PDB file of C-alpha atoms in Angstrom:
ATOM      1  CA  MET D1198     113.517  89.300 104.932  1.00  0.00           C
ATOM      2  CA  ASP D1199     112.609  90.778 108.229  1.00  0.00           C
ATOM      3  CA  LYS D1200     110.361  94.028 108.831  1.00  0.00           C
ATOM      4  CA  GLY D1201     113.209  96.467 108.460  1.00  0.00           C
ATOM      5  CA  GLU D1202     114.553  95.162 105.219  1.00  0.00           C
ATOM      6  CA  MET D1203     110.954  95.311 103.667  1.00  0.00           C
ATOM      7  CA  HIS D1204     111.111  98.976 104.452  1.00  0.00           C
ATOM      8  CA  GLU D1205     114.590  99.744 102.825  1.00  0.00           C
ATOM      9  CA  ARG D1206     114.988 101.974 100.045  1.00  0.00           C
ATOM     10  CA  LEU D1207     116.790 100.784  97.109  1.00  0.00           C
ATOM     11  CA  VAL D1208     119.048 103.689  96.101  1.00  0.00           C
ATOM     12  CA  ARG D1209     118.595 104.871  92.853  1.00  0.00           C
ATOM     13  CA  GLU D1210     120.013 108.494  92.699  1.00  0.00           C
ATOM     14  CA  ASN D1211     123.703 109.156  91.827  1.00  0.00           C
ATOM     15  CA  GLY D1212     126.032 112.192  91.896  1.00  0.00           C
ATOM     16  CA  PRO D1213     124.522 115.441  93.472  1.00  0.00           C
ATOM     17  CA  ALA D1214     121.102 113.653  94.071  1.00  0.00           C
ATOM     18  CA  LEU D1215     122.959 110.814  96.030  1.00  0.00           C
ATOM     19  CA  THR D1216     124.365 113.705  98.396  1.00  0.00           C
ATOM     20  CA  VAL D1217     120.965 115.278  98.800  1.00  0.00           C
ATOM     21  CA  ALA D1218     119.471 111.562  99.591  1.00  0.00           C
ATOM     22  CA  LYS D1219     121.881 110.904 102.044  1.00  0.00           C
ATOM     23  CA  ILE D1220     121.192 114.617 103.645  1.00  0.00           C
ATOM     24  CA  ALA D1221     117.301 114.200 103.500  1.00  0.00           C
ATOM     25  CA  GLU D1222     117.185 110.810 104.501  1.00  0.00           C
ATOM     26  CA  PRO D1223     117.563 111.370 108.440  1.00  0.00           C
ATOM     27  CA  VAL D1224     115.909 114.942 108.229  1.00  0.00           C
ATOM     28  CA  LEU D1225     112.802 113.457 107.003  1.00  0.00           C
ATOM     29  CA  GLY D1226     113.143 110.285 109.264  1.00  0.00           C
ATOM     30  CA  ASP D1227     113.077 112.635 112.149  1.00  0.00           C
ATOM     31  CA  LEU D1228     109.961 114.139 111.049  1.00  0.00           C
ATOM     32  CA  GLY D1229     108.379 110.874 110.650  1.00  0.00           C
ATOM     33  CA  PHE D1230     108.499 110.395 106.685  1.00  0.00           C
ATOM     34  CA  ARG D1231     110.444 108.215 104.414  1.00  0.00           C
ATOM     35  CA  LEU D1232     112.301 109.364 101.200  1.00  0.00           C
ATOM     36  CA  VAL D1233     111.055 108.062  97.927  1.00  0.00           C
ATOM     37  CA  ARG D1234     113.118 109.607  95.486  1.00  0.00           C
ATOM     38  CA  VAL D1235     115.470 112.540  94.683  1.00  0.00           C
ATOM     39  CA  ARG D1236     115.308 114.135  91.237  1.00  0.00           C
ATOM     40  CA  ILE D1237     117.495 117.214  90.087  1.00  0.00           C
ATOM     41  CA  SER D1238     116.247 118.748  86.524  1.00  0.00           C
ATOM     42  CA  GLY D1239     117.634 121.455  84.529  1.00  0.00           C
ATOM     43  CA  GLN D1240     121.029 123.242  84.577  1.00  0.00           C
ATOM     44  CA  GLY D1241     121.885 126.780  86.378  1.00  0.00           C
ATOM     45  CA  ASN D1242     118.548 127.478  87.997  1.00  0.00           C
ATOM     46  CA  SER D1243     117.724 123.544  88.610  1.00  0.00           C
ATOM     47  CA  GLU D1244     114.589 122.134  90.412  1.00  0.00           C
ATOM     48  CA  LEU D1245     115.332 119.819  93.100  1.00  0.00           C
ATOM     49  CA  GLN D1246     112.247 117.353  93.807  1.00  0.00           C
ATOM     50  CA  VAL D1247     112.284 115.428  96.930  1.00  0.00           C
ATOM     51  CA  MET D1248     109.536 112.857  96.858  1.00  0.00           C
ATOM     52  CA  ALA D1249     108.508 111.668 100.369  1.00  0.00           C
ATOM     53  CA  GLU D1250     105.703 110.233 102.344  1.00  0.00           C
ATOM     54  CA  ARG D1251     104.576 108.983 105.747  1.00  0.00           C
ATOM     55  CA  GLU D1252     104.910 104.865 106.200  1.00  0.00           C
ATOM     56  CA  ASP D1253     100.891 104.661 105.206  1.00  0.00           C
ATOM     57  CA  GLY D1254     101.851 106.388 101.675  1.00  0.00           C
ATOM     58  CA  THR D1255     100.020 109.478 102.721  1.00  0.00           C
ATOM     59  CA  LEU D1256     101.714 113.121 102.550  1.00  0.00           C
ATOM     60  CA  THR D1257      99.564 116.312 103.091  1.00  0.00           C
ATOM     61  CA  ILE D1258     100.310 119.751 101.744  1.00  0.00           C
ATOM     62  CA  GLU D1259     101.004 120.755 105.461  1.00  0.00           C
ATOM     63  CA  ASP D1260     103.762 117.674 105.409  1.00  0.00           C
ATOM     64  CA  CYS D1261     105.182 119.234 102.466  1.00  0.00           C
ATOM     65  CA  VAL D1262     105.348 122.717 104.375  1.00  0.00           C
ATOM     66  CA  ALA D1263     107.015 120.991 107.525  1.00  0.00           C
ATOM     67  CA  ILE D1264     109.779 119.065 105.171  1.00  0.00           C
ATOM     68  CA  THR D1265     110.310 122.201 103.371  1.00  0.00           C
ATOM     69  CA  ARG D1266     111.044 124.092 106.655  1.00  0.00           C
ATOM     70  CA  ALA D1267     113.072 121.451 107.999  1.00  0.00           C
ATOM     71  CA  LEU D1268     115.232 120.239 105.141  1.00  0.00           C
ATOM     72  CA  SER D1269     115.592 123.982 103.354  1.00  0.00           C
ATOM     73  CA  PRO D1270     117.938 125.378 106.014  1.00  0.00           C
ATOM     74  CA  VAL D1271     119.815 121.866 106.099  1.00  0.00           C
ATOM     75  CA  LEU D1272     120.535 122.096 102.090  1.00  0.00           C
ATOM     76  CA  ASP D1273     121.621 125.568 102.571  1.00  0.00           C
ATOM     77  CA  VAL D1274     124.340 124.742 104.781  1.00  0.00           C
ATOM     78  CA  GLU D1275     125.450 121.473 103.225  1.00  0.00           C
ATOM     79  CA  ASP D1276     125.493 122.994  99.811  1.00  0.00           C
ATOM     80  CA  PRO D1277     125.122 119.649  97.616  1.00  0.00           C
ATOM     81  CA  ILE D1278     124.094 121.692  94.339  1.00  0.00           C
ATOM     82  CA  ALA D1279     126.214 123.729  92.395  1.00  0.00           C
ATOM     83  CA  GLY D1280     124.188 127.058  91.532  1.00  0.00           C
ATOM     84  CA  LYS D1281     120.709 128.317  92.469  1.00  0.00           C
ATOM     85  CA  TYR D1282     117.707 125.640  92.572  1.00  0.00           C
ATOM     86  CA  ARG D1283     114.173 125.516  93.583  1.00  0.00           C
ATOM     87  CA  LEU D1284     112.916 122.797  96.278  1.00  0.00           C
ATOM     88  CA  GLU D1285     110.010 120.829  95.739  1.00  0.00           C
ATOM     89  CA  ILE D1286     108.454 118.568  98.084  1.00  0.00           C
ATOM     90  CA  SER D1287     106.015 116.160  96.602  1.00  0.00           C
ATOM     91  CA  SER D1288     104.023 112.796  97.182  1.00  0.00           C
ATOM     92  CA  PRO D1289     104.842 109.852  94.981  1.00  0.00           C
ATOM     93  CA  GLY D1290     101.606 110.229  93.441  1.00  0.00           C
ATOM     94  CA  ILE D1291      98.869 107.668  91.988  1.00  0.00           C
ATOM     95  CA  ASP D1292     101.421 106.017  89.422  1.00  0.00           C
ATOM     96  CA  ARG D1293     104.120 106.400  91.889  1.00  0.00           C
ATOM     97  CA  PRO D1294     107.761 104.568  91.878  1.00  0.00           C
ATOM     98  CA  LEU D1295     108.218 101.560  93.823  1.00  0.00           C
ATOM     99  CA  VAL D1296     111.512 101.703  95.711  1.00  0.00           C
ATOM    100  CA  ARG D1297     110.996  99.100  98.472  1.00  0.00           C
ATOM    101  CA  PRO D1298     109.919  95.744  98.934  1.00  0.00           C
ATOM    102  CA  CYS D1299     106.790  96.579 100.682  1.00  0.00           C
ATOM    103  CA  ASP D1300     106.028  99.021  97.831  1.00  0.00           C
ATOM    104  CA  PHE D1301     105.552  95.688  95.900  1.00  0.00           C
ATOM    105  CA  GLU D1302     103.536  93.969  98.442  1.00  0.00           C
ATOM    106  CA  ASN D1303     101.221  96.983  99.277  1.00  0.00           C
ATOM    107  CA  ASN D1304     100.420  97.181  95.525  1.00  0.00           C
ATOM    108  CA  ALA D1305      99.664  93.484  94.715  1.00  0.00           C
ATOM    109  CA  GLY D1306      97.039  93.716  92.159  1.00  0.00           C
ATOM    110  CA  ASP D1307      98.085  96.897  90.751  1.00  0.00           C
ATOM    111  CA  VAL D1308      99.817  96.995  87.281  1.00  0.00           C
ATOM    112  CA  ALA D1309     103.464  97.751  87.233  1.00  0.00           C
ATOM    113  CA  LYS D1310     106.350  98.558  84.913  1.00  0.00           C
ATOM    114  CA  ILE D1311     109.769  97.134  85.795  1.00  0.00           C
ATOM    115  CA  GLU D1312     113.090  97.899  84.357  1.00  0.00           C
ATOM    116  CA  LEU D1313     116.057  95.603  85.271  1.00  0.00           C
ATOM    117  CA  ARG D1314     119.855  96.658  85.269  1.00  0.00           C
ATOM    118  CA  GLU D1315     120.744  93.363  83.464  1.00  0.00           C
ATOM    119  CA  ALA D1316     118.738  91.253  81.054  1.00  0.00           C
ATOM    120  CA  LEU D1317     116.827  88.176  82.585  1.00  0.00           C
ATOM    121  CA  ALA D1318     115.949  85.739  80.190  1.00  0.00           C
ATOM    122  CA  GLY D1319     116.675  88.142  77.321  1.00  0.00           C
ATOM    123  CA  ARG D1320     114.745  90.797  78.741  1.00  0.00           C
ATOM    124  CA  ARG D1321     115.028  94.130  80.698  1.00  0.00           C
ATOM    125  CA  ARG D1322     111.548  95.257  80.638  1.00  0.00           C
ATOM    126  CA  PHE D1323     108.303  93.906  82.178  1.00  0.00           C
ATOM    127  CA  LYS D1324     104.897  94.967  82.433  1.00  0.00           C
ATOM    128  CA  GLY D1325     102.471  93.348  84.275  1.00  0.00           C
ATOM    129  CA  ARG D1326      99.944  92.633  87.534  1.00  0.00           C
ATOM    130  CA  LEU D1327     102.071  92.476  90.757  1.00  0.00           C
ATOM    131  CA  GLU D1328     101.651  89.445  93.187  1.00  0.00           C
ATOM    132  CA  GLY D1329     103.791  90.937  95.792  1.00  0.00           C
ATOM    133  CA  PHE D1330     107.293  90.413  97.360  1.00  0.00           C
ATOM    134  CA  GLU D1331     108.809  87.037  98.501  1.00  0.00           C
ATOM    135  CA  ASP D1332     112.263  85.556  98.826  1.00  0.00           C
ATOM    136  CA  GLY D1333     113.952  89.113  97.303  1.00  0.00           C
ATOM    137  CA  GLU D1334     112.000  88.789  94.523  1.00  0.00           C
ATOM    138  CA  VAL D1335     109.321  90.823  92.775  1.00  0.00           C
ATOM    139  CA  ARG D1336     106.465  88.489  92.014  1.00  0.00           C
ATOM    140  CA  ILE D1337     104.591  89.605  88.694  1.00  0.00           C
ATOM    141  CA  TYR D1338     102.607  88.121  86.385  1.00  0.00           C
ATOM    142  CA  VAL D1339     103.561  89.192  82.807  1.00  0.00           C
ATOM    143  CA  LYS D1340     102.527  87.815  79.305  1.00  0.00           C
ATOM    144  CA  PRO D1341     104.952  85.093  78.015  1.00  0.00           C
ATOM    145  CA  ASP D1342     107.100  85.452  75.139  1.00  0.00           C
ATOM    146  CA  ASP D1343     105.608  82.609  73.229  1.00  0.00           C
ATOM    147  CA  GLY D1344     102.449  84.906  72.457  1.00  0.00           C
ATOM    148  CA  SER D1345     100.013  82.812  74.537  1.00  0.00           C
ATOM    149  CA  ASP D1346      97.266  84.464  76.377  1.00  0.00           C
ATOM    150  CA  ASP D1347      97.796  83.133  79.865  1.00  0.00           C
ATOM    151  CA  ASP D1348     100.098  85.361  82.308  1.00  0.00           C
ATOM    152  CA  VAL D1349     102.628  83.509  83.907  1.00  0.00           C
ATOM    153  CA  LEU D1350     104.227  84.401  87.130  1.00  0.00           C
ATOM    154  CA  ILE D1351     107.499  85.326  87.518  1.00  0.00           C
ATOM    155  CA  GLY D1352     110.394  86.565  89.997  1.00  0.00           C
ATOM    156  CA  LEU D1353     112.627  89.633  89.495  1.00  0.00           C
ATOM    157  CA  PRO D1354     115.587  89.786  91.664  1.00  0.00           C
ATOM    158  CA  PHE D1355     114.870  92.913  93.875  1.00  0.00           C
ATOM    159  CA  ARG D1356     118.579  94.043  93.907  1.00  0.00           C
ATOM    160  CA  GLN D1357     118.609  93.716  89.855  1.00  0.00           C
ATOM    161  CA  ILE D1358     115.871  96.490  89.467  1.00  0.00           C
ATOM    162  CA  HIS D1359     116.715  99.407  88.008  1.00  0.00           C
ATOM    163  CA  ASP D1360     113.487 101.461  87.723  1.00  0.00           C
ATOM    164  CA  ALA D1361     109.716 100.254  88.797  1.00  0.00           C
ATOM    165  CA  LYS D1362     106.393 102.321  88.903  1.00  0.00           C
ATOM    166  CA  LEU D1363     102.664 101.623  88.999  1.00  0.00           C
ATOM    167  CA  VAL D1364     100.912 101.880  85.839  1.00  0.00           C
ATOM    168  CA  MET D1365      98.186 104.468  85.414  1.00  0.00           C
ATOM    169  CA  THR D1366      94.693 102.254  85.024  1.00  0.00           C
ATOM    170  CA  ASP D1367      91.191 102.971  85.641  1.00  0.00           C
ATOM    171  CA  GLU D1368      91.271 100.741  88.399  1.00  0.00           C
ATOM    172  CA  LEU D1369      94.245 102.223  89.992  1.00  0.00           C
ATOM    173  CA  PHE D1370      92.932 105.828  89.543  1.00  0.00           C
ATOM    174  CA  GLU D1371      89.178 104.357  91.352  1.00  0.00           C
ATOM    175  CA  LYS D1372      91.001 102.813  94.407  1.00  0.00           C
ATOM    176  CA  SER D1373      93.193 106.160  94.940  1.00  0.00           C
ATOM    177  CA  ARG D1374      89.557 108.098  94.563  1.00  0.00           C
ATOM    178  CA  LYS D1375      87.814 105.860  97.000  1.00  0.00           C
ATOM    179  CA  ALA D1376      90.534 106.027  99.499  1.00  0.00           C
ATOM    180  CA  ALA D1377      90.747 109.765  99.284  1.00  0.00           C
ATOM    181  CA  LYS D1378      86.911 109.802  99.807  1.00  0.00           C
ATOM    182  CA  SER D1379      86.652 107.662 102.508  1.00  0.00           C
ATOM    183  CA  GLY D1380      89.643 109.287 104.359  1.00  0.00           C
ATOM    184  CA  ALA D1381      91.700 105.921 104.115  1.00  0.00           C
ATOM    185  CA  PRO D1382      95.355 106.199 103.745  1.00  0.00           C
ATOM    186  CA  SER D1383      96.220 106.758 100.177  1.00  0.00           C
ATOM    187  CA  ASP D1384      99.500 107.798  98.529  1.00  0.00           C
ATOM    188  CA  GLY D1385      98.538 111.559  98.685  1.00  0.00           C
ATOM    189  CA  SER D1386      98.042 111.590  95.047  1.00  0.00           C
ATOM    190  CA  GLU D1387      95.526 114.547  95.652  1.00  0.00           C
ATOM    191  CA  LEU D1388      98.577 116.828  95.643  1.00  0.00           C
ATOM    192  CA  ASP D1389      99.521 115.781  91.982  1.00  0.00           C
TER     193      ASP D1389
END
């Protein structure tokens, strides 16, 4: 998989959220951001959440303001959502969704929950410690079905993933806290 494919987002949206994602991606790209996810909740007076990040995983309050100023007028013209809505720009947070192959690489060692579109060896849901990404598969250490204590390394086909996110653990919280203290790139979770 080449570098471009490692950063390609696995599209998860459908309906109006997919339309918003198609509108938002080029606007975000022009500003130097990547789209993580679009969610629409509520009816009538909906909330439109656009989750974004810089390539290094950060997102500041100033970034949210810049994205809002650029994206809001485009959404007003394109009008992808029926009725009124409130636009919210947010960071992925500490327990972020994993939507690109590079997300699994960058978070190797962290615990994640992954749900597949179709069962693999009788299972659709997996929880374990990420090992990374290789040959089109997310590599993750999971508890075996036989009940033994030793985790086994398995590969889950990236294209079969329906949903994936980091699990909030003390280790993940501490890692994020240290990154924020040192000024090192983090996931912008200080906004959550």
